[in-house]
mmCIF file of C-alpha atoms in Angstrom:
data_model
loop_
_atom_site.group_PDB
_atom_site.id
_atom_site.type_symbol
_atom_site.label_atom_id
_atom_site.label_comp_id
_atom_site.label_asym_id
_atom_site.label_seq_id
_atom_site.Cartn_x
_atom_site.Cartn_y
_atom_site.Cartn_z
ATOM 1 C CA MET D 1 201.998 -27.329 27.422
ATOM 2 C CA SER D 2 199.084 -25.992 25.487
ATOM 3 C CA ALA D 3 197.241 -28.066 22.918
ATOM 4 C CA ARG D 4 198.751 -28.020 19.419
ATOM 5 C CA LEU D 5 196.947 -26.336 16.533
ATOM 6 C CA ARG D 6 195.069 -28.817 14.449
ATOM 7 C CA VAL D 7 195.688 -27.986 10.868
ATOM 8 C CA VAL D 8 193.978 -29.440 7.697
ATOM 9 C CA LEU D 9 195.553 -29.082 4.188
ATOM 10 C CA ALA D 10 193.599 -28.994 0.925
ATOM 11 C CA ASP D 11 195.629 -28.825 -2.310
ATOM 12 C CA ASP D 12 195.357 -30.869 -5.440
ATOM 13 C CA HIS D 13 199.132 -31.427 -5.836
ATOM 14 C CA SER D 14 200.308 -34.268 -3.578
ATOM 15 C CA VAL D 15 203.912 -33.131 -3.574
ATOM 16 C CA VAL D 16 202.856 -29.692 -2.393
ATOM 17 C CA ARG D 17 200.723 -31.229 0.404
ATOM 18 C CA THR D 18 203.593 -33.388 1.540
ATOM 19 C CA GLY D 19 205.836 -30.377 1.672
ATOM 20 C CA TYR D 20 203.358 -28.262 3.604
ATOM 21 C CA ARG D 21 202.807 -31.203 6.012
ATOM 22 C CA ARG D 22 206.506 -31.676 6.762
ATOM 23 C CA LEU D 23 207.013 -27.922 7.170
ATOM 24 C CA LEU D 24 204.123 -27.494 9.608
ATOM 25 C CA GLU D 25 204.747 -30.624 11.628
ATOM 26 C CA LEU D 26 208.389 -29.422 12.434
ATOM 27 C CA GLU D 27 206.631 -26.810 14.623
ATOM 28 C CA PRO D 28 206.050 -27.950 18.135
ATOM 29 C CA ASP D 29 202.711 -26.161 18.360
ATOM 30 C CA MET D 30 201.104 -27.624 15.211
ATOM 31 C CA GLU D 31 199.853 -30.950 13.859
ATOM 32 C CA VAL D 32 198.417 -31.774 10.527
ATOM 33 C CA VAL D 33 195.380 -33.948 11.186
ATOM 34 C CA ALA D 34 194.179 -34.488 7.547
ATOM 35 C CA ASP D 35 195.053 -33.537 4.059
ATOM 36 C CA PHE D 36 193.000 -33.620 0.806
ATOM 37 C CA GLY D 37 193.516 -33.375 -2.928
ATOM 38 C CA ASP D 38 190.003 -32.034 -3.783
ATOM 39 C CA ALA D 39 187.528 -29.664 -2.227
ATOM 40 C CA ASP D 40 184.648 -32.234 -1.913
ATOM 41 C CA SER D 41 186.724 -34.631 0.283
ATOM 42 C CA ALA D 42 187.712 -31.750 2.530
ATOM 43 C CA CYS D 43 184.062 -30.656 2.945
ATOM 44 C CA GLN D 44 182.989 -34.280 3.682
ATOM 45 C CA TRP D 45 185.716 -34.578 6.387
ATOM 46 C CA PHE D 46 184.542 -31.330 8.091
ATOM 47 C CA ALA D 47 180.991 -32.739 8.201
ATOM 48 C CA ALA D 48 182.214 -35.159 10.883
ATOM 49 C CA HIS D 49 185.382 -33.592 12.278
ATOM 50 C CA SER D 50 186.813 -30.303 13.390
ATOM 51 C CA ALA D 51 190.117 -28.416 13.260
ATOM 52 C CA ASP D 52 191.535 -25.105 14.052
ATOM 53 C CA VAL D 53 192.915 -23.962 10.707
ATOM 54 C CA LEU D 54 192.345 -25.066 7.113
ATOM 55 C CA VAL D 55 195.008 -24.212 4.589
ATOM 56 C CA LEU D 56 193.053 -24.144 1.348
ATOM 57 C CA ASP D 57 194.035 -23.771 -2.349
ATOM 58 C CA LEU D 58 191.444 -22.160 -4.605
ATOM 59 C CA SER D 59 192.116 -24.077 -7.779
ATOM 60 C CA MET D 60 191.055 -27.676 -7.179
ATOM 61 C CA PRO D 61 188.859 -30.377 -8.816
ATOM 62 C CA GLY D 62 185.222 -30.534 -8.119
ATOM 63 C CA ARG D 63 183.324 -27.684 -6.542
ATOM 64 C CA GLY D 64 186.471 -25.551 -6.214
ATOM 65 C CA GLY D 65 188.087 -23.692 -3.308
ATOM 66 C CA LEU D 66 185.690 -20.789 -3.043
ATOM 67 C CA GLU D 67 182.671 -23.176 -2.764
ATOM 68 C CA ALA D 68 184.546 -25.253 -0.235
ATOM 69 C CA LEU D 69 185.347 -22.104 1.737
ATOM 70 C CA VAL D 70 181.731 -21.095 2.035
ATOM 71 C CA ARG D 71 180.607 -24.632 2.879
ATOM 72 C CA VAL D 72 183.104 -25.275 5.683
ATOM 73 C CA LYS D 73 182.629 -21.818 7.090
ATOM 74 C CA THR D 74 178.895 -22.365 7.188
ATOM 75 C CA ARG D 75 179.316 -25.571 8.917
ATOM 76 C CA GLN D 76 182.036 -24.547 11.346
ATOM 77 C CA PRO D 77 182.022 -20.676 11.785
ATOM 78 C CA SER D 78 184.919 -20.839 14.299
ATOM 79 C CA LEU D 79 187.258 -22.594 11.778
ATOM 80 C CA ARG D 80 189.997 -20.306 10.505
ATOM 81 C CA VAL D 81 190.723 -20.526 6.807
ATOM 82 C CA LEU D 82 194.044 -19.519 5.232
ATOM 83 C CA ILE D 83 194.008 -19.301 1.430
ATOM 84 C CA PHE D 84 197.349 -20.472 -0.111
ATOM 85 C CA SER D 85 197.053 -19.798 -3.864
ATOM 86 C CA MET D 86 198.965 -18.919 -6.963
ATOM 87 C CA HIS D 87 196.416 -16.131 -7.700
ATOM 88 C CA ASP D 88 197.534 -12.737 -6.510
ATOM 89 C CA SER D 89 195.010 -10.359 -8.129
ATOM 90 C CA ALA D 90 192.933 -8.082 -5.844
ATOM 91 C CA SER D 91 189.787 -9.533 -7.413
ATOM 92 C CA MET D 92 190.554 -13.107 -6.377
ATOM 93 C CA VAL D 93 191.638 -12.031 -2.952
ATOM 94 C CA GLY D 94 188.550 -9.916 -2.514
ATOM 95 C CA GLN D 95 186.269 -12.739 -3.439
ATOM 96 C CA ALA D 96 187.989 -15.014 -0.976
ATOM 97 C CA LEU D 97 187.843 -12.552 1.887
ATOM 98 C CA ARG D 98 184.242 -11.830 1.274
ATOM 99 C CA ALA D 99 183.497 -15.550 1.228
ATOM 100 C CA GLY D 100 185.021 -15.822 4.727
ATOM 101 C CA ALA D 101 188.762 -16.353 4.373
ATOM 102 C CA ASP D 102 190.838 -15.210 7.355
ATOM 103 C CA GLY D 103 194.052 -14.864 5.481
ATOM 104 C CA TYR D 104 195.556 -15.119 2.042
ATOM 105 C CA LEU D 105 199.038 -15.984 0.944
ATOM 106 C CA THR D 106 200.507 -16.535 -2.497
ATOM 107 C CA LYS D 107 202.467 -19.735 -3.125
ATOM 108 C CA SER D 108 205.554 -17.533 -3.771
ATOM 109 C CA SER D 109 205.620 -16.737 -0.012
ATOM 110 C CA GLU D 110 208.568 -17.848 2.092
ATOM 111 C CA PRO D 111 208.027 -20.988 4.244
ATOM 112 C CA ASP D 112 208.283 -18.919 7.480
ATOM 113 C CA THR D 113 205.496 -16.716 6.230
ATOM 114 C CA LEU D 114 203.081 -19.706 5.989
ATOM 115 C CA ILE D 115 204.025 -20.871 9.502
ATOM 116 C CA GLU D 116 203.347 -17.404 10.988
ATOM 117 C CA ALA D 117 200.176 -16.994 8.957
ATOM 118 C CA VAL D 118 198.776 -20.259 10.357
ATOM 119 C CA ARG D 119 199.425 -18.977 13.839
ATOM 120 C CA LYS D 120 198.104 -15.510 13.065
ATOM 121 C CA VAL D 121 194.716 -16.648 11.714
ATOM 122 C CA SER D 122 194.467 -19.127 14.649
ATOM 123 C CA ARG D 123 194.477 -16.106 16.948
ATOM 124 C CA GLY D 124 191.677 -14.407 15.050
ATOM 125 C CA GLU D 125 194.002 -12.023 13.084
ATOM 126 C CA GLN D 126 194.060 -11.496 9.350
ATOM 127 C CA ALA D 127 197.171 -12.728 7.554
ATOM 128 C CA LEU D 128 198.075 -11.365 4.138
ATOM 129 C CA SER D 129 201.312 -11.689 2.286
ATOM 130 C CA PRO D 130 202.957 -8.392 1.261
ATOM 131 C CA GLU D 131 202.064 -8.620 -2.349
ATOM 132 C CA ILE D 132 198.493 -9.295 -1.492
ATOM 133 C CA ALA D 133 198.319 -6.308 0.813
ATOM 134 C CA ALA D 134 199.751 -4.270 -1.994
ATOM 135 C CA ALA D 135 197.205 -5.577 -4.481
ATOM 136 C CA LEU D 136 194.328 -4.756 -2.104
ATOM 137 C CA ALA D 137 195.646 -1.231 -1.733
ATOM 138 C CA ASP D 138 195.134 -0.836 -5.478
ATOM 139 C CA ASP D 139 191.694 -2.630 -5.315
ATOM 140 C CA GLU D 140 189.806 -2.834 -8.585
ATOM 141 C CA SER D 141 186.625 -1.600 -6.773
ATOM 142 C CA GLN D 142 184.691 -0.879 -9.979
ATOM 143 C CA ALA D 143 185.105 -4.345 -11.550
ATOM 144 C CA SER D 144 181.687 -5.848 -12.360
ATOM 145 C CA HIS D 145 182.557 -9.393 -11.202
ATOM 146 C CA LEU D 146 182.699 -8.070 -7.635
ATOM 147 C CA ALA D 147 178.917 -8.211 -7.614
ATOM 148 C CA LEU D 148 178.945 -11.960 -7.952
ATOM 149 C CA SER D 149 178.397 -14.354 -5.112
ATOM 150 C CA PRO D 150 181.173 -17.062 -4.602
ATOM 151 C CA ARG D 151 179.168 -19.679 -6.516
ATOM 152 C CA GLU D 152 178.408 -17.272 -9.364
ATOM 153 C CA PHE D 153 182.026 -16.204 -9.466
ATOM 154 C CA GLU D 154 183.152 -19.773 -9.801
ATOM 155 C CA ILE D 155 180.707 -20.369 -12.676
ATOM 156 C CA PHE D 156 181.828 -17.075 -14.263
ATOM 157 C CA ARG D 157 185.434 -18.223 -14.256
ATOM 158 C CA LEU D 158 184.429 -21.520 -15.848
ATOM 159 C CA LEU D 159 182.370 -19.763 -18.528
ATOM 160 C CA ALA D 160 185.159 -17.405 -19.202
ATOM 161 C CA ALA D 161 187.565 -20.331 -19.646
ATOM 162 C CA GLY D 162 185.400 -21.612 -22.361
ATOM 163 C CA ARG D 163 183.554 -24.381 -20.448
ATOM 164 C CA SER D 164 180.041 -25.221 -21.744
ATOM 165 C CA VAL D 165 176.935 -25.159 -19.516
ATOM 166 C CA ASP D 166 176.847 -28.966 -19.696
ATOM 167 C CA GLU D 167 180.523 -29.295 -18.615
ATOM 168 C CA ILE D 168 180.077 -26.862 -15.745
ATOM 169 C CA ALA D 169 176.917 -28.733 -14.509
ATOM 170 C CA ALA D 170 178.933 -31.979 -14.457
ATOM 171 C CA LYS D 171 181.898 -30.447 -12.723
ATOM 172 C CA LEU D 172 179.949 -28.756 -10.027
ATOM 173 C CA PHE D 173 177.294 -31.440 -9.545
ATOM 174 C CA LEU D 174 174.533 -29.130 -10.639
ATOM 175 C CA SER D 175 171.638 -29.476 -13.068
ATOM 176 C CA VAL D 176 172.086 -27.984 -16.485
ATOM 177 C CA LYS D 177 169.047 -25.768 -15.830
ATOM 178 C CA THR D 178 170.625 -24.422 -12.685
ATOM 179 C CA VAL D 179 173.856 -23.492 -14.416
ATOM 180 C CA ALA D 180 171.887 -21.890 -17.284
ATOM 181 C CA ASN D 181 170.075 -19.777 -14.605
ATOM 182 C CA TYR D 182 173.366 -18.792 -13.030
ATOM 183 C CA GLN D 183 174.721 -17.853 -16.475
ATOM 184 C CA THR D 184 171.769 -15.512 -17.001
ATOM 185 C CA MET D 185 172.194 -13.896 -13.653
ATOM 186 C CA ILE D 186 176.018 -13.482 -14.357
ATOM 187 C CA ARG D 187 175.266 -11.788 -17.530
ATOM 188 C CA GLN D 188 172.854 -9.395 -15.821
ATOM 189 C CA LYS D 189 175.179 -8.560 -13.009
ATOM 190 C CA THR D 190 178.403 -8.032 -15.077
ATOM 191 C CA GLY D 191 176.951 -6.807 -18.319
ATOM 192 C CA LEU D 192 179.159 -9.329 -20.058
ATOM 193 C CA SER D 193 176.869 -11.020 -22.681
ATOM 194 C CA THR D 194 179.159 -13.458 -24.469
ATOM 195 C CA ALA D 195 181.863 -15.989 -23.572
ATOM 196 C CA LEU D 196 184.388 -13.844 -25.340
ATOM 197 C CA ASP D 197 183.477 -10.804 -23.266
ATOM 198 C CA MET D 198 183.805 -12.930 -20.220
ATOM 199 C CA TYR D 199 187.198 -14.256 -21.288
ATOM 200 C CA ARG D 200 188.582 -10.832 -22.037
ATOM 201 C CA HIS D 201 187.295 -9.471 -18.700
ATOM 202 C CA ALA D 202 188.768 -12.445 -16.705
ATOM 203 C CA GLU D 203 192.068 -12.114 -18.546
ATOM 204 C CA ALA D 204 192.287 -8.374 -17.805
ATOM 205 C CA HIS D 205 191.677 -9.022 -14.118
ATOM 206 C CA ARG D 206 193.863 -12.080 -13.940
ATOM 207 C CA LEU D 207 191.120 -14.425 -12.805
ATOM 208 C CA LEU D 208 191.900 -17.535 -14.878
ATOM 209 C CA ASP D 209 194.125 -20.404 -13.798
ATOM 210 C CA LYS D 210 197.272 -20.878 -15.851
ATOM 211 C CA GLY D 211 196.537 -23.254 -18.733
ATOM 212 C CA GLU D 212 192.801 -22.319 -18.864
#
């Protein structure tokens, strides 16, 4: 019998992680070797361990899912990352794929879809839920935020949600000066000069988490 797929889960809701773990471990070809409630813990784990597939939420405490995606992919290029998120806009999907994601499912997907997607990305294939594929077919290719790097995009979303430079610096473990520099770069790249402009743009493109 071939070795089982080693899967890591990263989602900030413990009930969700427990459900994923039970679902995947019912499969004879899979084992969940670790699960985490924040992106930083997942990144620290991958500094000393390896796995085949990371199932990653984008909205988590700390540096966030996109930053975690870039960090773990840089450290372990062979790792397959499947995004499992509530976000279904083409803009969010595009950012994740450009950052190195191998697949993207929404949390409205059926359980069997998640299982098959884990297998699919492990084989080096791209896995997209039907609604994601449809969103990409109608891609917002002219949206100015597409010019942003993953780190700039995360900071842009926080600025659009009304976070101050000081708050963002504390959340992302950056200096205030660094965040201010990112803010300037974001304004230059997007042409959005105020927090209100950023908020309106983010709302129009469905980039904000519910409750932000």
